[in-house]
XYZ file of N, CA, C and O in Angstrom:
844
model
N 68.805 -39.562 66.575
C 68.003 -40.774 66.418
C 66.742 -40.679 67.273
O 66.806 -40.789 68.493
N 65.585 -40.504 66.635
C 64.325 -40.639 67.375
C 64.069 -42.121 67.631
O 63.955 -42.917 66.695
N 63.986 -42.507 68.904
C 63.936 -43.921 69.297
C 62.688 -44.171 70.137
O 62.465 -43.489 71.142
N 61.894 -45.153 69.735
C 60.701 -45.436 70.516
C 59.787 -46.437 69.855
O 60.210 -47.289 69.070
N 58.501 -46.307 70.166
C 57.477 -47.224 69.666
C 56.592 -46.497 68.653
O 57.075 -45.674 67.877
N 55.291 -46.788 68.644
C 54.394 -46.193 67.655
C 54.259 -44.684 67.810
O 53.927 -43.988 66.847
N 54.497 -44.165 69.000
C 54.400 -42.723 69.207
C 55.542 -42.019 68.476
O 55.373 -40.903 67.986
N 56.670 -42.680 68.353
C 57.777 -42.154 67.545
C 57.548 -42.425 66.067
O 57.782 -41.551 65.230
N 57.091 -43.627 65.735
C 56.880 -43.981 64.330
C 55.728 -43.195 63.725
O 55.789 -42.769 62.579
N 54.655 -43.013 64.475
C 53.423 -42.369 64.023
C 52.785 -43.189 62.900
O 53.226 -44.297 62.600
N 51.741 -42.649 62.291
C 50.967 -43.373 61.278
C 50.858 -42.554 60.013
O 51.018 -41.327 60.032
N 50.565 -43.242 58.922
C 50.413 -42.538 57.651
C 49.319 -41.472 57.768
O 48.350 -41.631 58.499
N 49.557 -40.389 57.059
C 48.674 -39.221 57.014
C 48.626 -38.463 58.341
O 47.782 -37.605 58.526
N 49.544 -38.784 59.260
C 49.745 -37.975 60.460
C 51.041 -37.196 60.309
O 51.956 -37.650 59.613
N 51.157 -36.029 60.956
C 52.375 -35.233 60.761
C 53.636 -35.883 61.330
O 54.709 -35.772 60.740
N 53.537 -36.568 62.466
C 54.612 -37.092 63.296
C 55.280 -35.944 64.054
O 55.474 -34.859 63.516
N 55.664 -36.209 65.308
C 56.386 -35.181 66.071
C 57.727 -34.898 65.418
O 58.282 -33.795 65.535
N 58.259 -35.881 64.674
C 59.558 -35.717 64.034
C 59.531 -34.607 62.982
O 60.530 -33.896 62.797
N 58.407 -34.470 62.305
C 58.265 -33.384 61.330
C 58.375 -32.029 62.018
O 59.125 -31.146 61.582
N 57.626 -31.861 63.100
C 57.657 -30.573 63.800
C 59.032 -30.312 64.403
O 59.517 -29.171 64.386
N 59.685 -31.344 64.929
C 61.021 -31.170 65.482
C 61.997 -30.727 64.401
O 62.816 -29.816 64.605
N 61.917 -31.356 63.259
C 62.783 -31.014 62.124
C 62.583 -29.554 61.724
O 63.563 -28.808 61.536
N 61.323 -29.138 61.616
C 61.033 -27.760 61.209
C 61.502 -26.765 62.269
O 62.021 -25.687 61.940
N 61.303 -27.080 63.552
C 61.766 -26.194 64.610
C 63.288 -26.070 64.589
O 63.839 -24.983 64.796
N 63.970 -27.198 64.344
C 65.432 -27.165 64.285
C 65.914 -26.321 63.114
O 66.829 -25.496 63.263
N 65.308 -26.513 61.950
C 65.719 -25.738 60.773
C 65.451 -24.249 60.968
O 66.242 -23.405 60.547
N 64.332 -23.930 61.615
C 64.006 -22.524 61.863
C 65.041 -21.850 62.757
O 65.260 -20.635 62.659
N 65.693 -22.633 63.610
C 66.742 -22.101 64.489
C 68.115 -22.149 63.834
O 69.110 -21.759 64.446
N 68.178 -22.653 62.612
C 69.445 -22.698 61.885
C 70.247 -23.964 62.073
O 71.385 -24.049 61.596
N 69.699 -24.996 62.715
C 70.404 -26.254 62.921
C 70.206 -27.166 61.712
O 69.066 -27.474 61.335
N 71.276 -27.626 61.138
C 71.196 -28.546 59.992
C 71.392 -29.974 60.527
O 72.490 -30.524 60.494
N 70.306 -30.527 61.041
C 70.373 -31.836 61.687
C 70.093 -32.948 60.687
O 69.440 -32.742 59.656
N 70.572 -34.123 60.999
C 70.362 -35.319 60.190
C 69.713 -36.368 61.081
O 70.369 -36.919 61.969
N 68.430 -36.626 60.880
C 67.764 -37.681 61.633
C 68.221 -39.034 61.097
O 68.357 -39.217 59.880
N 68.446 -39.995 62.004
C 68.983 -41.287 61.594
C 68.160 -42.422 62.183
O 67.467 -42.268 63.180
N 68.281 -43.580 61.541
C 67.591 -44.785 61.982
C 67.328 -45.686 60.799
O 67.399 -45.259 59.641
N 66.996 -46.928 61.075
C 66.769 -47.905 60.006
C 65.360 -47.832 59.431
O 65.062 -48.480 58.432
N 64.476 -47.060 60.067
C 63.104 -46.906 59.611
C 62.952 -45.579 58.853
O 63.735 -44.643 59.044
N 61.905 -45.508 58.045
C 61.636 -44.283 57.297
C 60.133 -44.120 57.119
O 59.413 -45.089 56.939
N 59.672 -42.878 57.182
C 58.258 -42.605 56.968
C 57.451 -42.792 58.232
O 57.800 -42.302 59.288
N 56.347 -43.544 58.099
C 55.457 -43.796 59.232
C 54.808 -45.159 59.048
O 54.887 -45.756 57.965
N 54.163 -45.645 60.089
C 53.522 -46.951 60.010
C 52.433 -46.932 58.936
O 51.549 -46.074 58.947
N 52.532 -47.834 57.990
C 51.502 -47.983 56.970
C 51.652 -47.091 55.766
O 50.825 -47.152 54.849
N 52.692 -46.245 55.738
C 52.842 -45.396 54.562
C 53.594 -44.116 54.843
O 54.499 -44.069 55.669
N 53.161 -43.058 54.165
C 53.847 -41.771 54.223
C 53.161 -40.846 55.218
O 51.937 -40.810 55.288
N 53.942 -40.095 55.996
C 53.319 -39.116 56.900
C 52.550 -38.045 56.125
O 52.632 -37.958 54.896
N 51.824 -37.235 56.856
C 51.050 -36.154 56.236
C 51.942 -35.244 55.416
O 51.570 -34.821 54.324
N 53.123 -34.937 55.937
C 54.088 -34.096 55.230
C 55.337 -34.924 54.948
O 55.749 -35.729 55.772
N 55.945 -34.688 53.793
C 57.145 -35.447 53.442
C 58.361 -34.546 53.236
O 59.427 -35.036 52.863
N 58.221 -33.255 53.490
C 59.336 -32.322 53.264
C 60.204 -32.196 54.517
O 60.420 -31.119 55.059
N 60.693 -33.343 54.986
C 61.601 -33.366 56.124
C 62.364 -34.679 56.092
O 62.062 -35.573 55.300
N 63.372 -34.799 56.934
C 64.165 -36.019 57.034
C 63.330 -37.063 57.783
O 63.094 -36.932 58.979
N 62.906 -38.107 57.084
C 61.947 -39.061 57.646
C 62.583 -40.283 58.298
O 61.885 -41.208 58.715
N 63.918 -40.335 58.419
C 64.576 -41.470 59.060
C 64.307 -41.460 60.572
O 64.267 -40.397 61.198
N 64.156 -42.640 61.134
C 63.877 -42.742 62.570
C 64.091 -44.171 63.035
O 64.368 -45.072 62.230
N 63.933 -44.387 64.339
C 64.044 -45.722 64.922
C 62.832 -45.973 65.819
O 62.945 -46.360 66.977
N 61.651 -45.745 65.251
C 60.400 -46.006 65.952
C 59.793 -47.318 65.489
O 59.735 -47.581 64.287
N 59.314 -48.124 66.444
C 58.799 -49.458 66.118
C 57.486 -49.690 66.855
O 57.470 -49.887 68.071
N 56.408 -49.681 66.117
C 55.080 -49.815 66.706
C 54.944 -51.129 67.460
O 55.304 -52.205 66.954
N 54.432 -51.042 68.695
C 54.176 -52.219 69.501
C 55.359 -52.749 70.284
O 55.199 -53.660 71.099
N 56.540 -52.164 70.085
C 57.736 -52.699 70.738
C 57.846 -52.199 72.175
O 57.552 -51.047 72.479
N 58.310 -53.084 73.040
C 58.645 -52.735 74.421
C 60.134 -52.394 74.510
O 60.910 -52.643 73.588
N 60.525 -51.899 75.689
C 61.921 -51.529 75.897
C 62.852 -52.726 75.772
O 63.973 -52.607 75.259
N 62.417 -53.909 76.219
C 63.297 -55.068 76.149
C 63.594 -55.470 74.708
O 64.711 -55.908 74.392
N 62.613 -55.303 73.845
C 62.845 -55.641 72.436
C 63.763 -54.608 71.776
O 64.641 -54.966 70.972
N 63.562 -53.343 72.107
C 64.464 -52.297 71.621
C 65.888 -52.577 72.102
O 66.862 -52.448 71.342
N 66.023 -52.971 73.358
C 67.337 -53.272 73.923
C 68.056 -54.358 73.129
O 69.281 -54.303 72.942
N 67.304 -55.335 72.644
C 67.907 -56.419 71.882
C 68.479 -56.002 70.543
O 69.295 -56.724 69.956
N 68.080 -54.835 70.039
C 68.517 -54.367 68.722
C 69.364 -53.097 68.759
O 69.973 -52.726 67.761
N 69.396 -52.411 69.904
C 69.972 -51.076 69.917
C 71.464 -51.065 69.613
O 71.968 -50.119 68.987
N 72.204 -52.093 70.003
C 73.635 -52.126 69.691
C 73.859 -52.137 68.182
O 74.732 -51.424 67.657
N 73.065 -52.927 67.478
C 73.166 -53.002 66.012
C 72.818 -51.664 65.375
O 73.534 -51.167 64.503
N 71.700 -51.065 65.821
C 71.274 -49.798 65.219
C 72.258 -48.678 65.506
O 72.579 -47.885 64.617
N 72.726 -48.582 66.738
C 73.611 -47.474 67.085
C 74.979 -47.630 66.443
O 75.617 -46.636 66.090
N 75.435 -48.859 66.264
C 76.700 -49.074 65.564
C 76.598 -48.642 64.105
O 77.571 -48.136 63.525
N 75.431 -48.837 63.506
C 75.244 -48.490 62.097
C 75.182 -46.975 61.871
O 75.732 -46.470 60.886
N 74.541 -46.247 62.778
C 74.329 -44.810 62.537
C 75.124 -43.899 63.464
O 75.239 -42.707 63.204
N 75.652 -44.437 64.569
C 76.475 -43.693 65.526
C 75.869 -42.329 65.874
O 76.463 -41.284 65.620
N 74.665 -42.308 66.423
C 73.999 -41.032 66.688
C 74.727 -40.206 67.744
O 75.257 -40.736 68.719
N 74.738 -38.891 67.534
C 75.274 -37.964 68.530
C 74.218 -37.613 69.568
O 74.549 -37.253 70.699
N 72.943 -37.694 69.179
C 71.816 -37.405 70.055
C 70.781 -38.506 69.863
O 70.497 -38.898 68.736
N 70.194 -38.967 70.959
C 69.121 -39.964 70.878
C 67.937 -39.457 71.693
O 68.092 -39.086 72.865
N 66.773 -39.435 71.059
C 65.545 -38.954 71.682
C 64.668 -40.154 71.995
O 64.076 -40.748 71.086
N 64.611 -40.536 73.259
C 63.926 -41.766 73.665
C 62.538 -41.448 74.218
O 62.388 -40.596 75.089
N 61.535 -42.152 73.690
C 60.183 -42.121 74.265
C 59.684 -43.555 74.269
O 59.216 -44.085 73.260
N 59.799 -44.213 75.420
C 59.450 -45.627 75.555
C 58.788 -45.876 76.902
O 59.091 -45.197 77.882
N 57.918 -46.880 76.940
C 57.309 -47.302 78.195
C 55.837 -47.639 78.110
O 55.341 -48.453 78.895
N 55.111 -47.049 77.165
C 53.675 -47.305 77.084
C 53.372 -48.782 76.873
O 52.527 -49.356 77.570
N 54.025 -49.393 75.896
C 53.741 -50.801 75.606
C 54.126 -51.697 76.781
O 53.442 -52.686 77.062
N 55.217 -51.354 77.447
C 55.661 -52.144 78.595
C 54.584 -52.159 79.680
O 54.243 -53.220 80.222
N 54.067 -50.974 80.008
C 53.064 -50.874 81.068
C 51.778 -51.602 80.699
O 51.082 -52.131 81.566
N 51.445 -51.630 79.413
C 50.201 -52.281 78.975
C 50.383 -53.762 78.652
O 49.405 -54.445 78.355
N 51.613 -54.238 78.682
C 51.863 -55.646 78.362
C 52.432 -56.404 79.562
O 53.141 -57.403 79.408
N 52.113 -55.927 80.762
C 52.427 -56.683 81.968
C 53.840 -56.543 82.497
O 54.225 -57.276 83.414
N 54.615 -55.604 81.957
C 55.968 -55.388 82.474
C 55.903 -54.451 83.678
O 55.088 -53.541 83.732
N 56.781 -54.650 84.618
C 56.787 -53.792 85.801
C 57.462 -52.463 85.497
O 58.258 -52.354 84.554
N 57.156 -51.476 86.317
C 57.822 -50.182 86.187
C 59.324 -50.341 86.358
O 60.126 -49.828 85.572
N 59.733 -51.061 87.387
C 61.160 -51.184 87.694
C 61.931 -51.892 86.578
O 63.048 -51.483 86.232
N 61.351 -52.953 86.006
C 62.060 -53.667 84.938
C 62.169 -52.806 83.690
O 63.191 -52.841 82.989
N 61.142 -52.015 83.403
C 61.176 -51.144 82.230
C 62.218 -50.044 82.398
O 62.985 -49.745 81.471
N 62.285 -49.460 83.584
C 63.292 -48.438 83.854
C 64.692 -49.043 83.760
O 65.615 -48.432 83.200
N 64.865 -50.240 84.277
C 66.161 -50.921 84.195
C 66.571 -51.155 82.746
O 67.740 -50.972 82.374
N 65.615 -51.559 81.908
C 65.919 -51.793 80.487
C 66.269 -50.488 79.781
O 67.160 -50.466 78.912
N 65.607 -49.406 80.133
C 65.967 -48.114 79.553
C 67.383 -47.714 79.955
O 68.135 -47.149 79.147
N 67.766 -48.003 81.183
C 69.139 -47.758 81.600
C 70.131 -48.570 80.785
O 71.210 -48.078 80.417
N 69.780 -49.815 80.488
C 70.650 -50.665 79.675
C 70.734 -50.164 78.240
O 71.782 -50.290 77.585
N 69.650 -49.597 77.731
C 69.678 -48.986 76.395
C 70.667 -47.830 76.367
O 71.448 -47.676 75.413
N 70.660 -47.012 77.404
C 71.615 -45.903 77.493
C 73.045 -46.436 77.493
O 73.925 -45.907 76.787
N 73.301 -47.481 78.261
C 74.636 -48.079 78.294
C 75.059 -48.551 76.901
O 76.210 -48.349 76.483
N 74.135 -49.188 76.178
C 74.453 -49.701 74.842
C 74.732 -48.564 73.864
O 75.620 -48.679 73.009
N 73.984 -47.480 73.969
C 74.227 -46.324 73.101
C 75.619 -45.749 73.331
O 76.299 -45.319 72.393
N 76.071 -45.764 74.565
C 77.405 -45.242 74.887
C 78.515 -46.145 74.372
O 79.661 -45.697 74.228
N 78.206 -47.398 74.092
C 79.209 -48.278 73.495
C 79.543 -47.823 72.078
O 80.686 -47.955 71.631
N 78.559 -47.286 71.360
C 78.790 -46.786 70.003
C 79.368 -45.385 70.008
O 80.147 -45.020 69.122
N 78.992 -44.562 70.995
C 79.465 -43.182 71.081
C 79.473 -42.781 72.554
O 78.422 -42.538 73.135
N 80.637 -42.706 73.139
C 80.729 -42.422 74.569
C 80.309 -41.005 74.919
O 80.147 -40.685 76.098
N 80.122 -40.144 73.909
C 79.692 -38.768 74.139
C 78.249 -38.523 73.687
O 77.833 -37.370 73.530
N 77.496 -39.585 73.502
C 76.108 -39.421 73.051
C 75.301 -38.644 74.088
O 75.466 -38.821 75.295
N 74.440 -37.757 73.599
C 73.517 -37.000 74.449
C 72.163 -37.699 74.389
O 71.606 -37.907 73.306
N 71.638 -38.059 75.551
C 70.370 -38.780 75.634
C 69.279 -37.821 76.098
O 69.386 -37.226 77.175
N 68.233 -37.670 75.304
C 67.033 -36.950 75.737
C 65.979 -38.005 76.079
O 65.427 -38.653 75.189
N 65.753 -38.186 77.366
C 64.877 -39.246 77.855
C 63.537 -38.640 78.266
O 63.472 -37.827 79.186
N 62.476 -39.050 77.589
C 61.164 -38.457 77.823
C 60.458 -39.063 79.014
O 60.403 -40.293 79.165
N 59.921 -38.205 79.870
C 58.840 -38.611 80.757
C 57.611 -38.696 79.868
O 57.144 -37.695 79.338
N 57.092 -39.906 79.677
C 56.184 -40.186 78.572
C 54.868 -39.425 78.692
O 54.439 -39.047 79.786
N 54.241 -39.223 77.534
C 52.990 -38.480 77.474
C 51.890 -39.191 78.256
O 51.891 -40.412 78.395
N 50.960 -38.399 78.756
C 49.823 -38.942 79.501
C 48.904 -39.723 78.572
O 48.847 -39.482 77.363
N 48.176 -40.656 79.147
C 47.238 -41.497 78.397
C 45.984 -41.724 79.232
O 46.052 -41.782 80.466
N 44.856 -41.861 78.551
C 43.605 -42.164 79.259
C 43.313 -43.656 79.297
O 42.294 -44.076 79.852
N 44.198 -44.477 78.724
C 43.995 -45.932 78.746
C 44.188 -46.467 80.161
O 45.148 -46.095 80.838
N 43.300 -47.341 80.643
C 43.422 -47.870 82.011
C 44.761 -48.534 82.302
O 45.272 -48.444 83.431
N 45.353 -49.181 81.297
C 46.618 -49.883 81.526
C 47.789 -48.924 81.744
O 48.887 -49.354 82.117
N 47.549 -47.631 81.531
C 48.622 -46.640 81.678
C 48.596 -45.942 83.036
O 49.232 -44.905 83.218
N 47.892 -46.486 83.998
C 47.735 -45.796 85.284
C 49.052 -45.612 86.030
O 49.168 -44.754 86.903
N 50.062 -46.408 85.680
C 51.352 -46.332 86.364
C 52.303 -45.299 85.752
O 53.451 -45.187 86.193
N 51.847 -44.560 84.757
C 52.730 -43.591 84.106
C 53.347 -42.601 85.097
O 54.557 -42.340 85.037
N 52.594 -42.006 86.033
C 53.244 -41.072 86.975
C 54.363 -41.721 87.788
O 55.408 -41.101 88.018
N 54.162 -42.965 88.219
C 55.204 -43.688 88.963
C 56.402 -43.946 88.058
O 57.576 -43.763 88.454
N 56.132 -44.382 86.852
C 57.191 -44.643 85.865
C 58.012 -43.385 85.604
O 59.253 -43.409 85.646
N 57.334 -42.267 85.354
C 58.040 -41.025 85.065
C 58.895 -40.564 86.252
O 59.988 -40.015 86.072
N 58.402 -40.783 87.455
C 59.182 -40.411 88.638
C 60.452 -41.254 88.746
O 61.524 -40.742 89.103
N 60.346 -42.536 88.424
C 61.518 -43.405 88.501
C 62.525 -43.094 87.397
O 63.737 -43.297 87.573
N 62.031 -42.593 86.252
C 62.952 -42.175 85.190
C 63.871 -41.062 85.677
O 65.056 -41.022 85.317
N 63.342 -40.147 86.482
C 64.157 -39.061 87.025
C 65.324 -39.604 87.844
O 66.468 -39.141 87.709
N 65.046 -40.571 88.684
C 66.097 -41.141 89.533
C 67.123 -41.906 88.708
O 68.334 -41.819 88.956
N 66.643 -42.656 87.707
C 67.565 -43.404 86.861
C 68.452 -42.458 86.057
O 69.668 -42.670 85.918
N 67.865 -41.389 85.521
C 68.641 -40.432 84.730
C 69.740 -39.795 85.560
O 70.857 -39.578 85.077
N 69.444 -39.510 86.815
C 70.450 -38.922 87.695
C 71.631 -39.874 87.895
O 72.792 -39.456 87.876
N 71.348 -41.153 88.033
C 72.410 -42.142 88.217
C 73.222 -42.341 86.938
O 74.415 -42.682 87.001
N 72.593 -42.146 85.793
C 73.255 -42.385 84.509
C 73.957 -41.142 83.955
O 74.607 -41.219 82.906
N 73.847 -40.015 84.620
C 74.443 -38.780 84.122
C 75.964 -38.910 84.043
O 76.605 -39.439 84.951
N 76.538 -38.450 82.917
C 77.979 -38.421 82.723
C 78.362 -37.038 82.191
O 77.601 -36.432 81.438
N 79.556 -36.522 82.535
C 79.926 -35.173 82.102
C 79.846 -34.958 80.591
O 79.367 -33.910 80.136
N 80.297 -35.940 79.797
C 80.286 -35.783 78.347
C 79.208 -36.632 77.674
O 79.192 -36.765 76.458
N 78.317 -37.202 78.470
C 77.177 -37.952 77.923
C 75.976 -37.738 78.836
O 75.560 -38.640 79.561
N 75.416 -36.528 78.785
C 74.312 -36.216 79.697
C 73.042 -36.986 79.356
O 72.796 -37.336 78.201
N 72.255 -37.256 80.382
C 70.914 -37.798 80.216
C 69.956 -36.683 80.623
O 69.868 -36.330 81.795
N 69.282 -36.132 79.632
C 68.432 -34.962 79.831
C 66.980 -35.411 79.888
O 66.453 -35.965 78.909
N 66.332 -35.206 81.011
C 64.913 -35.545 81.126
C 64.077 -34.480 80.424
O 64.248 -33.277 80.662
N 63.188 -34.938 79.539
C 62.272 -34.038 78.838
C 60.863 -34.316 79.359
O 60.358 -35.436 79.239
N 60.260 -33.308 79.937
C 58.904 -33.458 80.475
C 57.894 -33.401 79.335
O 57.519 -32.339 78.874
N 57.474 -34.575 78.873
C 56.439 -34.651 77.837
C 55.068 -34.837 78.466
O 54.067 -34.925 77.752
N 55.019 -34.927 79.785
C 53.803 -35.360 80.467
C 52.932 -34.224 80.976
O 51.711 -34.228 80.778
N 53.528 -33.235 81.650
C 52.725 -32.299 82.443
C 51.812 -31.423 81.593
O 50.731 -31.042 82.044
N 52.201 -31.085 80.381
C 51.370 -30.237 79.523
C 50.497 -31.048 78.570
O 49.761 -30.466 77.764
N 50.576 -32.363 78.652
C 49.918 -33.196 77.652
C 48.562 -33.685 78.156
O 48.467 -34.375 79.165
N 47.508 -33.317 77.433
C 46.142 -33.713 77.775
C 45.689 -34.812 76.815
O 45.458 -34.547 75.631
N 45.559 -36.057 77.275
C 45.199 -37.136 76.361
C 43.812 -37.005 75.756
O 43.514 -37.609 74.719
N 42.941 -36.213 76.385
C 41.582 -36.064 75.855
C 41.535 -35.147 74.639
O 40.714 -35.353 73.740
N 42.410 -34.159 74.588
C 42.398 -33.223 73.460
C 43.603 -33.376 72.535
O 43.619 -32.788 71.455
N 44.609 -34.168 72.956
C 45.856 -34.235 72.199
C 46.166 -35.624 71.646
O 47.271 -35.859 71.157
N 45.193 -36.556 71.745
C 45.398 -37.876 71.157
C 44.226 -38.230 70.244
O 43.152 -37.640 70.315
N 44.473 -39.237 69.426
C 43.426 -39.758 68.537
C 42.591 -40.824 69.220
O 41.458 -41.064 68.835
N 43.182 -41.495 70.223
C 42.553 -42.681 70.800
C 42.851 -42.838 72.288
O 42.674 -43.918 72.833
N 43.296 -41.779 72.923
C 43.684 -41.860 74.319
C 45.132 -42.234 74.528
O 45.637 -42.159 75.656
N 45.826 -42.633 73.461
C 47.225 -43.067 73.549
C 48.108 -42.331 72.539
O 49.123 -41.747 72.900
N 47.722 -42.372 71.257
C 48.570 -41.862 70.181
C 48.249 -40.393 69.885
O 47.074 -40.036 69.727
N 49.263 -39.542 69.802
C 49.015 -38.108 69.618
C 48.316 -37.789 68.309
O 48.570 -38.424 67.275
N 47.427 -36.805 68.359
C 46.914 -36.198 67.140
C 47.899 -35.110 66.713
O 48.988 -34.978 67.291
N 47.545 -34.321 65.705
C 48.473 -33.310 65.200
C 48.873 -32.320 66.289
O 50.051 -31.949 66.415
N 47.918 -31.892 67.101
C 48.239 -30.967 68.188
C 49.185 -31.623 69.180
O 50.145 -31.017 69.655
N 48.912 -32.886 69.514
C 49.757 -33.597 70.451
C 51.169 -33.802 69.928
O 52.141 -33.723 70.687
N 51.288 -34.061 68.632
C 52.616 -34.257 68.060
C 53.425 -32.962 68.098
O 54.632 -32.988 68.350
N 52.768 -31.839 67.869
C 53.488 -30.567 68.000
C 53.910 -30.351 69.450
O 55.034 -29.911 69.722
N 53.015 -30.678 70.383
C 53.334 -30.497 71.798
C 54.429 -31.458 72.267
O 55.052 -31.221 73.302
N 54.667 -32.539 71.530
C 55.814 -33.391 71.813
C 57.103 -32.755 71.304
O 58.151 -32.826 71.954
N 57.046 -32.145 70.134
C 58.256 -31.590 69.513
C 58.770 -30.362 70.239
O 59.991 -30.187 70.386
N 57.877 -29.505 70.696
C 58.286 -28.210 71.249
C 59.191 -28.341 72.480
O 60.293 -27.755 72.509
N 58.830 -29.108 73.526
C 59.748 -29.222 74.670
C 61.032 -29.961 74.333
O 62.078 -29.715 74.948
N 60.960 -30.858 73.370
C 62.191 -31.549 72.966
C 63.170 -30.565 72.337
O 64.367 -30.613 72.594
N 62.639 -29.666 71.492
C 63.517 -28.688 70.874
C 64.108 -27.754 71.916
O 65.297 -27.413 71.858
N 63.313 -27.363 72.896
C 63.810 -26.500 73.969
C 64.934 -27.181 74.740
O 65.954 -26.559 75.068
N 64.772 -28.473 75.030
C 65.800 -29.217 75.761
C 67.029 -29.494 74.903
O 68.156 -29.524 75.404
N 66.813 -29.694 73.614
C 67.890 -30.071 72.709
C 68.773 -28.887 72.322
O 69.987 -29.045 72.122
N 68.180 -27.692 72.217
C 68.884 -26.536 71.652
C 70.225 -26.235 72.320
O 71.226 -26.012 71.616
N 70.335 -26.208 73.662
C 71.642 -25.896 74.252
C 72.726 -26.898 73.868
O 73.898 -26.529 73.718
N 72.347 -28.154 73.690
C 73.322 -29.182 73.337
C 73.685 -29.115 71.855
O 74.825 -29.398 71.478
N 72.728 -28.722 71.015
C 73.045 -28.497 69.610
C 73.978 -27.304 69.457
O 74.896 -27.316 68.624
N 73.761 -26.270 70.252
C 74.668 -25.118 70.217
C 76.105 -25.558 70.518
O 77.051 -25.151 69.829
N 76.270 -26.388 71.538
C 77.596 -26.883 71.894
C 78.153 -27.787 70.796
O 79.344 -27.745 70.479
N 77.278 -28.620 70.228
C 77.718 -29.571 69.205
C 78.254 -28.853 67.971
O 79.270 -29.253 67.396
N 77.572 -27.789 67.556
C 77.972 -27.082 66.345
C 79.062 -26.045 66.594
O 79.564 -25.448 65.645
N 79.422 -25.829 67.843
C 80.510 -24.919 68.179
C 81.739 -25.727 68.569
O 81.641 -26.773 69.182
N 82.913 -25.242 68.213
C 84.156 -25.924 68.599
C 84.659 -25.321 69.917
O 84.500 -24.134 70.156
N 85.303 -26.103 70.775
C 85.488 -27.549 70.584
C 84.328 -28.339 71.161
O 83.615 -27.848 72.023
N 84.133 -29.523 70.665
C 83.142 -30.460 71.203
C 83.753 -31.840 71.178
O 84.439 -32.196 70.211
N 83.563 -32.669 72.171
C 84.161 -34.014 72.143
C 83.751 -34.788 70.901
O 82.562 -34.832 70.551
N 84.690 -35.346 70.175
C 84.363 -36.101 68.965
C 83.694 -37.425 69.284
O 83.765 -37.893 70.421
N 83.060 -37.999 68.297
C 82.507 -39.343 68.459
C 83.645 -40.312 68.720
O 84.677 -40.281 68.048
N 83.472 -41.149 69.725
C 84.489 -42.155 70.036
C 83.846 -43.528 70.058
O 82.630 -43.634 70.171
N 84.640 -44.547 70.000
C 84.125 -45.912 69.919
C 84.727 -46.780 71.018
O 85.786 -46.501 71.502
């Protein structure tokens, strides 16, 4: 389940990072099924349609709004892996770093209610040139501490560094939303982080989904 805001949803005629992730997974031989109540991209169809377009990206949503719906969504699709990229809207809409991190922790708890063995890939969010995003480095640092506290043997919280290699001047359309290059640069580290867990998932034995 790709879970997030407009950066996860992307826009029509853009590739979406989900497309590149899907292609990277297939190239490695993983037959993954992306899940979520959303499909396509904001305003229409992505640039490419030859991939699984299901997702749980919601443009403009903050973590607290996602938290209000995540139990319903996760119960419906019971994801084995959730790829979270959230925080930009929170920082730009007057939410504190600490409250946003706390809500992300609560989202992880809710996901475990649907599947106690869910693997969480939690992104240190991409860099932005927007003035309201100045707290991103502080936010990303606090995500590391929260992930450590939330780590479980059969439900790891894996931090994915989406920030350090991401240049908002050359990799976004508007200082916030990734362009095609930026979307590929989002997919590549996620696939690197995801691959060891997919190897375990597709090999026996692996803990089954539990409720």
